[in-house]
């Protein structure tokens, strides 16, 4: 039915072609009958003509005249636009004619689709079929990817306190050529716990990144990862150096050290950080030929797992001094109650220690005393005792007392 109507329409167009040319008016129908090369233009122009009320065949509505002997239009020819009427009415064309026009346009376009550019369309169809056949017939295969990196995403305010595996095994399936070319180190399995509060969880990894879309993830081993989340805190703690003077000669001694900065920040799980009072550096071994002041750049030792230190390194300056001896003479012993010491009795004391401290010690800083507790009345030989100031006791030692004993009388 539609094809026979199209044939009658074309025959009627050819019969009335001479009448259209003599009408001296331009219409979309006339454009349609000029040449079959411009049917696409007519297919677009006819609905506009009906919808906007443009003049049709046999009507004269200020249409632009065309010449009696028109020349063949060029390839890029397009019909001039007819002026729009002031009052556009849809009632100029019946719905039956509009339906017939739409059917004619559809059938004409369908006919041109199968009759024009046949070679290009056949080549396109063949190429599409070749691509589909190549993709659909690729051999599928399975592969087990071992030691695929695992990354856990968590909030900056939390920290993972248990040991999480660094890698998992992933079984995939896809085109055999693509699957065999996969590199496990180039793939990454993601576990996201950034939205979870502190607590203990068992979560299965779901996201696998950097894997082709044609490859399907069949299984991840282990299927579940235990994760313990704890609140993260930061504290400022002092640092103490660990100094080993094993290689120093006997006549040199370490008398002090300074750490810069003196405090560092320790970040970690709240339950562990709150139990720590200070931090220590790694062991510092003093070389044999060290100068009087030697500086070391050393690391601060983390007190446990899942803890970070900022800054991780500190500067330790060690002060080394020469060990010397010093003799103090004319020291008078302190006389206790009920004890008589012969007049003119004096002692000499020999001290050993760092030069820096010995230079500060004088006879007035030494206290000589005798202990007569438990002695009966009469003369006795007692050993004097030497007392040093508190600031020197850790550094200075008494190596000799002359005379080693004193004669006292207890009353």
Coordinates of C-alpha atoms in Angstrom, one line a residue:
X1 CA 0.0 0.0 0.0
X2 CA 2.7 2.7 0.9
X3 CA 4.9 1.7 -2.1
X4 CA 2.0 1.9 -4.6
X5 CA 1.0 5.3 -3.2
X6 CA 4.6 6.5 -3.6
X7 CA 4.6 5.4 -7.3
X8 CA 1.4 7.2 -8.0
X9 CA 2.8 10.2 -6.2
X10 CA 5.9 10.3 -8.4
X11 CA 3.9 9.8 -11.6
X12 CA 1.6 12.6 -10.7
X13 CA 4.7 14.8 -10.0
X14 CA 6.1 14.1 -13.5
X15 CA 2.8 14.8 -15.3
X16 CA 2.3 18.2 -13.6
X17 CA 6.0 19.3 -13.9
X18 CA 5.2 21.6 -16.9
X19 CA 2.3 23.1 -15.1
X20 CA 4.5 23.8 -12.0
X21 CA 7.1 25.5 -14.2
X22 CA 4.5 27.8 -15.8
X23 CA 3.0 28.8 -12.4
X24 CA 5.9 31.2 -11.9
X25 CA 5.9 30.5 -8.1
X26 CA 8.3 28.5 -5.9
X27 CA 6.9 25.8 -3.6
X28 CA 8.4 22.9 -1.8
X29 CA 6.5 20.6 -4.1
X30 CA 8.1 22.3 -7.1
X31 CA 11.5 21.9 -5.5
X32 CA 10.7 18.2 -5.0
X33 CA 9.8 17.8 -8.7
X34 CA 12.9 19.6 -10.0
X35 CA 15.4 16.9 -9.3
X36 CA 15.6 13.6 -7.5
X37 CA 19.0 14.6 -6.2
X38 CA 17.4 16.9 -3.7
X39 CA 14.9 14.6 -2.0
X40 CA 16.7 14.9 1.3
X41 CA 16.2 18.6 1.2
X42 CA 12.6 18.2 0.3
X43 CA 12.2 15.6 3.2
X44 CA 13.3 18.3 5.6
X45 CA 11.4 21.2 3.9
X46 CA 8.0 19.6 3.5
X47 CA 7.1 19.2 7.2
X48 CA 8.1 22.9 7.7
X49 CA 5.9 23.9 4.8
X50 CA 2.9 22.1 6.2
X51 CA 3.5 23.2 9.8
X52 CA 4.2 26.9 9.1
X53 CA 1.7 27.3 6.4
X54 CA 4.0 28.0 3.5
X55 CA 2.4 28.1 0.0
X56 CA 1.7 24.9 -1.7
X57 CA 1.3 24.0 -5.4
X58 CA -1.3 26.2 -7.1
X59 CA -1.2 28.9 -4.4
X60 CA 0.3 32.3 -4.7
X61 CA 1.3 33.8 -1.3
X62 CA 4.1 36.2 -2.1
X63 CA 6.3 33.4 -3.3
X64 CA 9.7 34.1 -4.9
X65 CA 9.4 33.6 -8.7
X66 CA 11.8 31.3 -10.5
X67 CA 13.0 31.5 -14.0
X68 CA 11.2 29.7 -16.8
X69 CA 14.3 27.8 -17.9
X70 CA 16.1 27.0 -14.7
X71 CA 19.6 25.8 -14.9
X72 CA 20.6 22.6 -13.0
X73 CA 21.3 23.5 -9.4
X74 CA 24.9 23.1 -8.1
X75 CA 25.8 20.4 -5.7
X76 CA 25.6 22.6 -2.6
X77 CA 22.4 24.3 -3.8
X78 CA 19.6 24.9 -1.3
X79 CA 16.3 26.5 -2.0
X80 CA 15.8 30.1 -0.8
X81 CA 13.6 30.5 2.2
X82 CA 10.1 31.7 1.5
X83 CA 9.0 34.6 3.6
X84 CA 6.9 33.7 6.6
X85 CA 3.3 34.9 6.5
X86 CA 2.2 37.2 9.2
X87 CA -0.5 34.8 10.5
X88 CA 0.6 31.2 10.7
X89 CA -2.3 28.7 10.9
X90 CA -2.1 25.0 11.2
X91 CA -5.5 24.6 9.7
X92 CA -4.2 25.2 6.2
X93 CA -3.3 21.5 5.8
X94 CA -5.4 18.5 6.8
X95 CA -4.0 15.8 9.1
X96 CA -4.5 13.2 6.4
X97 CA -2.1 15.0 4.0
X98 CA 0.4 15.4 6.9
X99 CA 0.3 11.7 7.6
X100 CA 0.7 10.8 3.9
X101 CA 3.7 13.2 3.7
X102 CA 5.4 11.6 6.7
X103 CA 4.9 8.1 5.3
X104 CA 6.3 9.2 1.9
X105 CA 9.3 10.8 3.6
X106 CA 9.9 7.6 5.6
X107 CA 9.6 5.3 2.6
X108 CA 11.7 7.5 0.4
X109 CA 14.5 7.7 3.1
X110 CA 14.4 4.0 3.6
X111 CA 14.7 3.4 -0.2
X112 CA 17.7 5.8 -0.4
X113 CA 19.3 4.0 2.6
X114 CA 19.4 0.7 0.7
X115 CA 20.2 2.2 -2.8
X116 CA 22.9 4.9 -2.2
X117 CA 26.5 4.4 -1.1
X118 CA 26.2 0.6 -1.1
X119 CA 29.9 -0.1 -1.1
X120 CA 30.7 2.1 2.0
X121 CA 27.7 0.6 3.9
X122 CA 28.8 -2.9 3.0
X123 CA 32.3 -2.2 4.1
X124 CA 31.1 -0.7 7.4
X125 CA 28.9 -3.7 8.0
X126 CA 31.7 -6.1 7.3
X127 CA 34.1 -4.2 9.6
X128 CA 31.6 -4.2 12.4
X129 CA 31.0 -7.9 12.0
X130 CA 34.7 -8.6 12.0
X131 CA 35.2 -6.7 15.2
X132 CA 32.3 -8.5 16.9
X133 CA 33.5 -11.8 15.7
X134 CA 37.1 -11.2 16.9
X135 CA 36.0 -10.1 20.4
X136 CA 33.3 -12.8 20.9
X137 CA 35.5 -15.7 19.8
X138 CA 38.5 -14.9 21.9
X139 CA 39.5 -17.8 24.1
X140 CA 38.6 -17.3 27.8
X141 CA 40.8 -18.4 30.6
X142 CA 41.3 -18.3 34.4
X143 CA 44.5 -17.2 36.2
X144 CA 45.5 -16.9 39.9
X145 CA 47.4 -13.7 40.5
X146 CA 49.6 -14.1 43.6
X147 CA 50.9 -11.3 45.9
X148 CA 48.7 -8.6 44.7
X149 CA 49.3 -5.5 46.8
X150 CA 46.6 -4.7 49.4
X151 CA 46.0 -1.1 50.6
X152 CA 43.7 -0.1 53.5
X153 CA 42.2 3.4 53.5
X154 CA 41.4 4.8 56.9
X155 CA 40.7 8.2 58.5
X156 CA 43.6 10.4 59.6
X157 CA 42.1 10.4 63.1
X158 CA 42.3 6.6 63.5
X159 CA 45.1 4.0 63.3
X160 CA 45.2 0.3 62.5
X161 CA 46.7 -1.6 65.5
X162 CA 46.7 -5.2 64.2
X163 CA 48.9 -6.7 61.5
X164 CA 47.2 -6.5 58.1
X165 CA 48.5 -8.6 55.2
X166 CA 50.4 -6.6 52.6
X167 CA 49.3 -8.8 49.7
X168 CA 46.4 -11.1 48.7
X169 CA 45.7 -13.6 45.9
X170 CA 43.2 -12.7 43.2
X171 CA 41.6 -15.2 40.7
X172 CA 40.5 -13.6 37.5
X173 CA 38.8 -14.7 34.2
X174 CA 38.8 -13.1 30.8
X175 CA 40.4 -13.2 27.3
X176 CA 43.4 -15.5 27.6
X177 CA 45.7 -13.1 25.9
X178 CA 44.7 -10.3 28.3
X179 CA 44.8 -12.4 31.4
X180 CA 48.3 -13.8 30.7
X181 CA 49.6 -10.3 30.2
X182 CA 48.5 -9.1 33.7
X183 CA 51.2 -8.0 36.2
X184 CA 50.2 -8.6 39.8
X185 CA 52.3 -5.7 41.0
X186 CA 50.4 -3.4 38.7
X187 CA 47.1 -4.3 40.3
X188 CA 45.9 -3.0 43.7
X189 CA 43.2 -4.4 46.0
X190 CA 41.5 -1.7 48.2
X191 CA 39.8 -2.0 51.6
X192 CA 38.1 1.3 52.6
X193 CA 37.4 1.8 56.4
X194 CA 37.7 5.6 56.3
X195 CA 34.0 6.0 57.4
X196 CA 34.2 3.6 60.4
X197 CA 34.6 4.5 64.0
X198 CA 37.3 2.9 66.3
X199 CA 36.6 -0.8 66.9
X200 CA 37.3 -4.3 65.7
X201 CA 36.0 -5.3 62.2
X202 CA 36.2 -8.1 59.7
X203 CA 35.9 -6.7 56.2
X204 CA 36.0 -8.3 52.7
X205 CA 38.0 -6.5 50.0
X206 CA 35.7 -5.5 47.2
X207 CA 37.6 -3.0 44.9
X208 CA 40.3 -4.1 42.5
X209 CA 42.0 -1.2 40.7
X210 CA 44.1 -1.1 37.5
X211 CA 42.4 -4.2 35.9
X212 CA 41.0 -4.2 32.4
X213 CA 37.2 -4.0 31.9
X214 CA 37.2 -7.3 30.0
X215 CA 38.6 -9.2 32.9
X216 CA 36.3 -10.4 35.7
X217 CA 37.4 -10.9 39.3
X218 CA 36.2 -14.3 40.5
X219 CA 37.8 -14.6 43.9
X220 CA 40.0 -12.8 46.5
X221 CA 42.0 -14.9 49.0
X222 CA 41.7 -14.3 51.9
X223 CA 38.1 -13.2 51.5
X224 CA 38.0 -11.3 54.8
X225 CA 40.5 -9.0 56.5
X226 CA 40.4 -8.4 60.3
X227 CA 41.0 -4.8 61.1
X228 CA 41.3 -3.2 64.6
X229 CA 40.8 0.6 64.6
X230 CA 41.9 2.8 67.5
X231 CA 41.9 6.5 68.1
X232 CA 45.1 8.3 67.1
X233 CA 46.7 10.8 69.5
X234 CA 49.9 12.9 69.5
X235 CA 52.1 13.8 72.5
X236 CA 55.4 15.8 73.0
X237 CA 58.0 13.7 74.8
X238 CA 61.6 14.3 75.8
X239 CA 64.5 12.5 74.2
X240 CA 67.5 10.9 76.0
X241 CA 70.6 9.8 74.1
X242 CA 72.1 6.3 74.4
X243 CA 75.9 6.9 74.5
X244 CA 78.5 4.1 74.5
X245 CA 82.1 5.2 75.4
X246 CA 83.7 1.8 74.8
X247 CA 86.3 3.1 72.4
X248 CA 87.5 6.1 74.5
X249 CA 90.9 5.8 76.2
X250 CA 91.0 5.7 80.0
X251 CA 92.2 9.2 80.3
X252 CA 89.1 10.7 78.6
X253 CA 85.6 10.7 79.8
X254 CA 82.2 11.9 78.6
X255 CA 80.9 14.7 80.9
X256 CA 77.7 15.7 79.2
X257 CA 75.4 15.7 76.2
X258 CA 72.7 17.9 74.7
X259 CA 69.8 16.9 72.3
X260 CA 68.3 19.2 69.7
X261 CA 65.4 19.4 69.6
X262 CA 64.9 18.2 73.2
X263 CA 61.4 17.0 72.6
X264 CA 59.7 15.2 69.7
X265 CA 56.1 14.3 68.8
X266 CA 55.0 10.7 69.2
X267 CA 51.8 9.7 67.3
X268 CA 50.1 6.4 67.7
X269 CA 47.3 4.4 69.4
X270 CA 45.9 6.2 72.4
X271 CA 46.3 3.1 74.7
X272 CA 50.0 2.9 74.0
X273 CA 51.1 6.5 73.7
X274 CA 49.7 7.4 77.1
X275 CA 52.0 4.9 78.8
X276 CA 55.2 6.3 77.5
X277 CA 57.1 9.0 79.4
X278 CA 60.3 9.6 77.3
X279 CA 62.0 8.4 74.2
X280 CA 65.6 7.3 73.5
X281 CA 67.9 7.5 70.5
X282 CA 69.7 4.7 68.8
X283 CA 73.1 3.8 70.3
X284 CA 75.9 6.4 69.8
X285 CA 79.4 4.9 69.8
X286 CA 82.1 7.5 70.6
X287 CA 85.2 7.1 68.4
X288 CA 88.6 6.9 69.9
X289 CA 89.8 10.2 68.4
X290 CA 86.7 12.2 69.2
X291 CA 87.1 15.9 69.8
X292 CA 86.1 17.6 73.0
X293 CA 82.7 18.2 71.4
X294 CA 81.4 15.8 68.9
X295 CA 78.0 16.0 67.2
X296 CA 76.0 13.1 65.9
X297 CA 72.8 13.0 63.8
X298 CA 70.8 9.9 65.0
X299 CA 67.4 8.4 64.8
X300 CA 64.9 8.3 67.6
X301 CA 63.8 4.7 68.3
X302 CA 60.0 4.2 68.1
X303 CA 58.8 2.5 71.3
X304 CA 56.5 0.1 69.5
X305 CA 54.6 -0.8 66.3
X306 CA 52.1 1.5 64.6
X307 CA 53.9 4.6 66.1
X308 CA 55.5 7.5 64.2
X309 CA 58.0 10.1 65.5
X310 CA 58.3 13.7 64.2
X311 CA 61.0 14.6 63.6
X312 CA 62.5 11.2 63.3
X313 CA 66.1 12.3 63.7
X314 CA 67.8 14.6 66.3
X315 CA 71.2 16.1 66.8
X316 CA 73.2 15.0 69.8
X317 CA 76.3 16.9 70.9
X318 CA 78.6 15.0 73.3
X319 CA 81.2 16.8 75.5
X320 CA 84.4 14.9 76.3
X321 CA 87.0 15.9 78.9
X322 CA 90.4 14.8 80.0
X323 CA 90.7 12.8 83.2
X324 CA 93.4 14.2 85.6
X325 CA 94.5 14.0 89.2
X326 CA 94.6 16.8 91.8
X327 CA 96.2 16.9 95.3
X328 CA 94.7 19.1 98.1
X329 CA 96.9 19.7 101.1
X330 CA 96.5 21.0 104.6
X331 CA 93.0 19.7 105.2
X332 CA 91.9 19.9 108.8
X333 CA 89.7 17.2 110.1
X334 CA 86.4 18.1 111.7
X335 CA 86.4 17.3 115.5
X336 CA 83.3 15.6 116.8
X337 CA 82.1 16.0 120.4
X338 CA 84.1 14.3 123.2
X339 CA 87.0 13.7 120.8
X340 CA 90.4 15.4 121.0
X341 CA 92.6 15.6 117.9
X342 CA 96.2 16.7 118.3
X343 CA 96.8 20.2 117.2
X344 CA 98.5 20.7 113.9
X345 CA 97.0 17.6 112.5
X346 CA 96.4 17.9 108.7
X347 CA 95.6 15.7 105.8
X348 CA 96.4 15.6 102.1
X349 CA 93.8 14.2 99.6
X350 CA 94.4 13.1 96.0
X351 CA 91.3 13.4 93.7
X352 CA 90.7 12.0 90.2
X353 CA 88.2 13.2 87.7
X354 CA 87.5 15.4 84.7
X355 CA 89.6 18.5 84.5
X356 CA 86.5 20.7 84.2
X357 CA 85.2 19.6 87.7
X358 CA 88.6 19.4 89.5
X359 CA 89.3 22.9 88.6
X360 CA 86.3 24.0 90.5
X361 CA 87.2 22.1 93.7
X362 CA 89.2 23.8 96.5
X363 CA 90.3 22.9 100.1
X364 CA 87.2 24.5 101.5
X365 CA 84.9 22.2 99.5
X366 CA 86.4 19.0 101.1
X367 CA 85.0 17.9 104.5
X368 CA 87.3 15.6 106.6
X369 CA 85.6 13.8 109.4
X370 CA 86.3 10.9 111.8
X371 CA 83.9 8.3 113.1
X372 CA 84.3 7.4 116.8
X373 CA 81.0 5.7 117.3
X374 CA 81.3 2.7 119.6
X375 CA 84.8 3.5 120.8
X376 CA 85.7 3.5 124.5
X377 CA 87.6 6.2 126.3
X378 CA 91.2 6.6 125.4
X379 CA 93.4 6.8 122.3
X380 CA 92.4 5.2 119.1
X381 CA 93.6 5.0 115.4
X382 CA 90.7 5.9 113.1
X383 CA 90.5 6.3 109.3
X384 CA 89.3 9.7 108.2
X385 CA 86.4 10.0 105.7
X386 CA 86.3 12.5 102.9
X387 CA 83.0 14.1 101.7
X388 CA 82.7 15.9 98.4
X389 CA 80.0 18.4 97.3
X390 CA 76.9 16.9 95.7
X391 CA 77.6 18.3 92.3
X392 CA 81.0 16.6 92.1
X393 CA 80.2 13.2 93.7
X394 CA 79.3 11.5 90.4
X395 CA 82.4 12.7 88.6
X396 CA 85.2 12.9 91.2
X397 CA 86.7 10.1 93.3
X398 CA 89.1 10.1 96.1
X399 CA 92.1 7.9 95.3
X400 CA 94.5 8.6 98.3
X401 CA 94.5 10.1 101.8
X402 CA 97.7 11.0 103.6
X403 CA 98.1 10.0 106.4
X404 CA 95.7 7.1 106.0
X405 CA 94.8 7.2 109.7
X406 CA 94.6 9.6 112.6
X407 CA 95.3 9.3 116.4
X408 CA 92.3 10.6 118.4
X409 CA 91.5 10.6 122.1
X410 CA 87.9 9.8 123.2
X411 CA 86.9 11.4 126.5

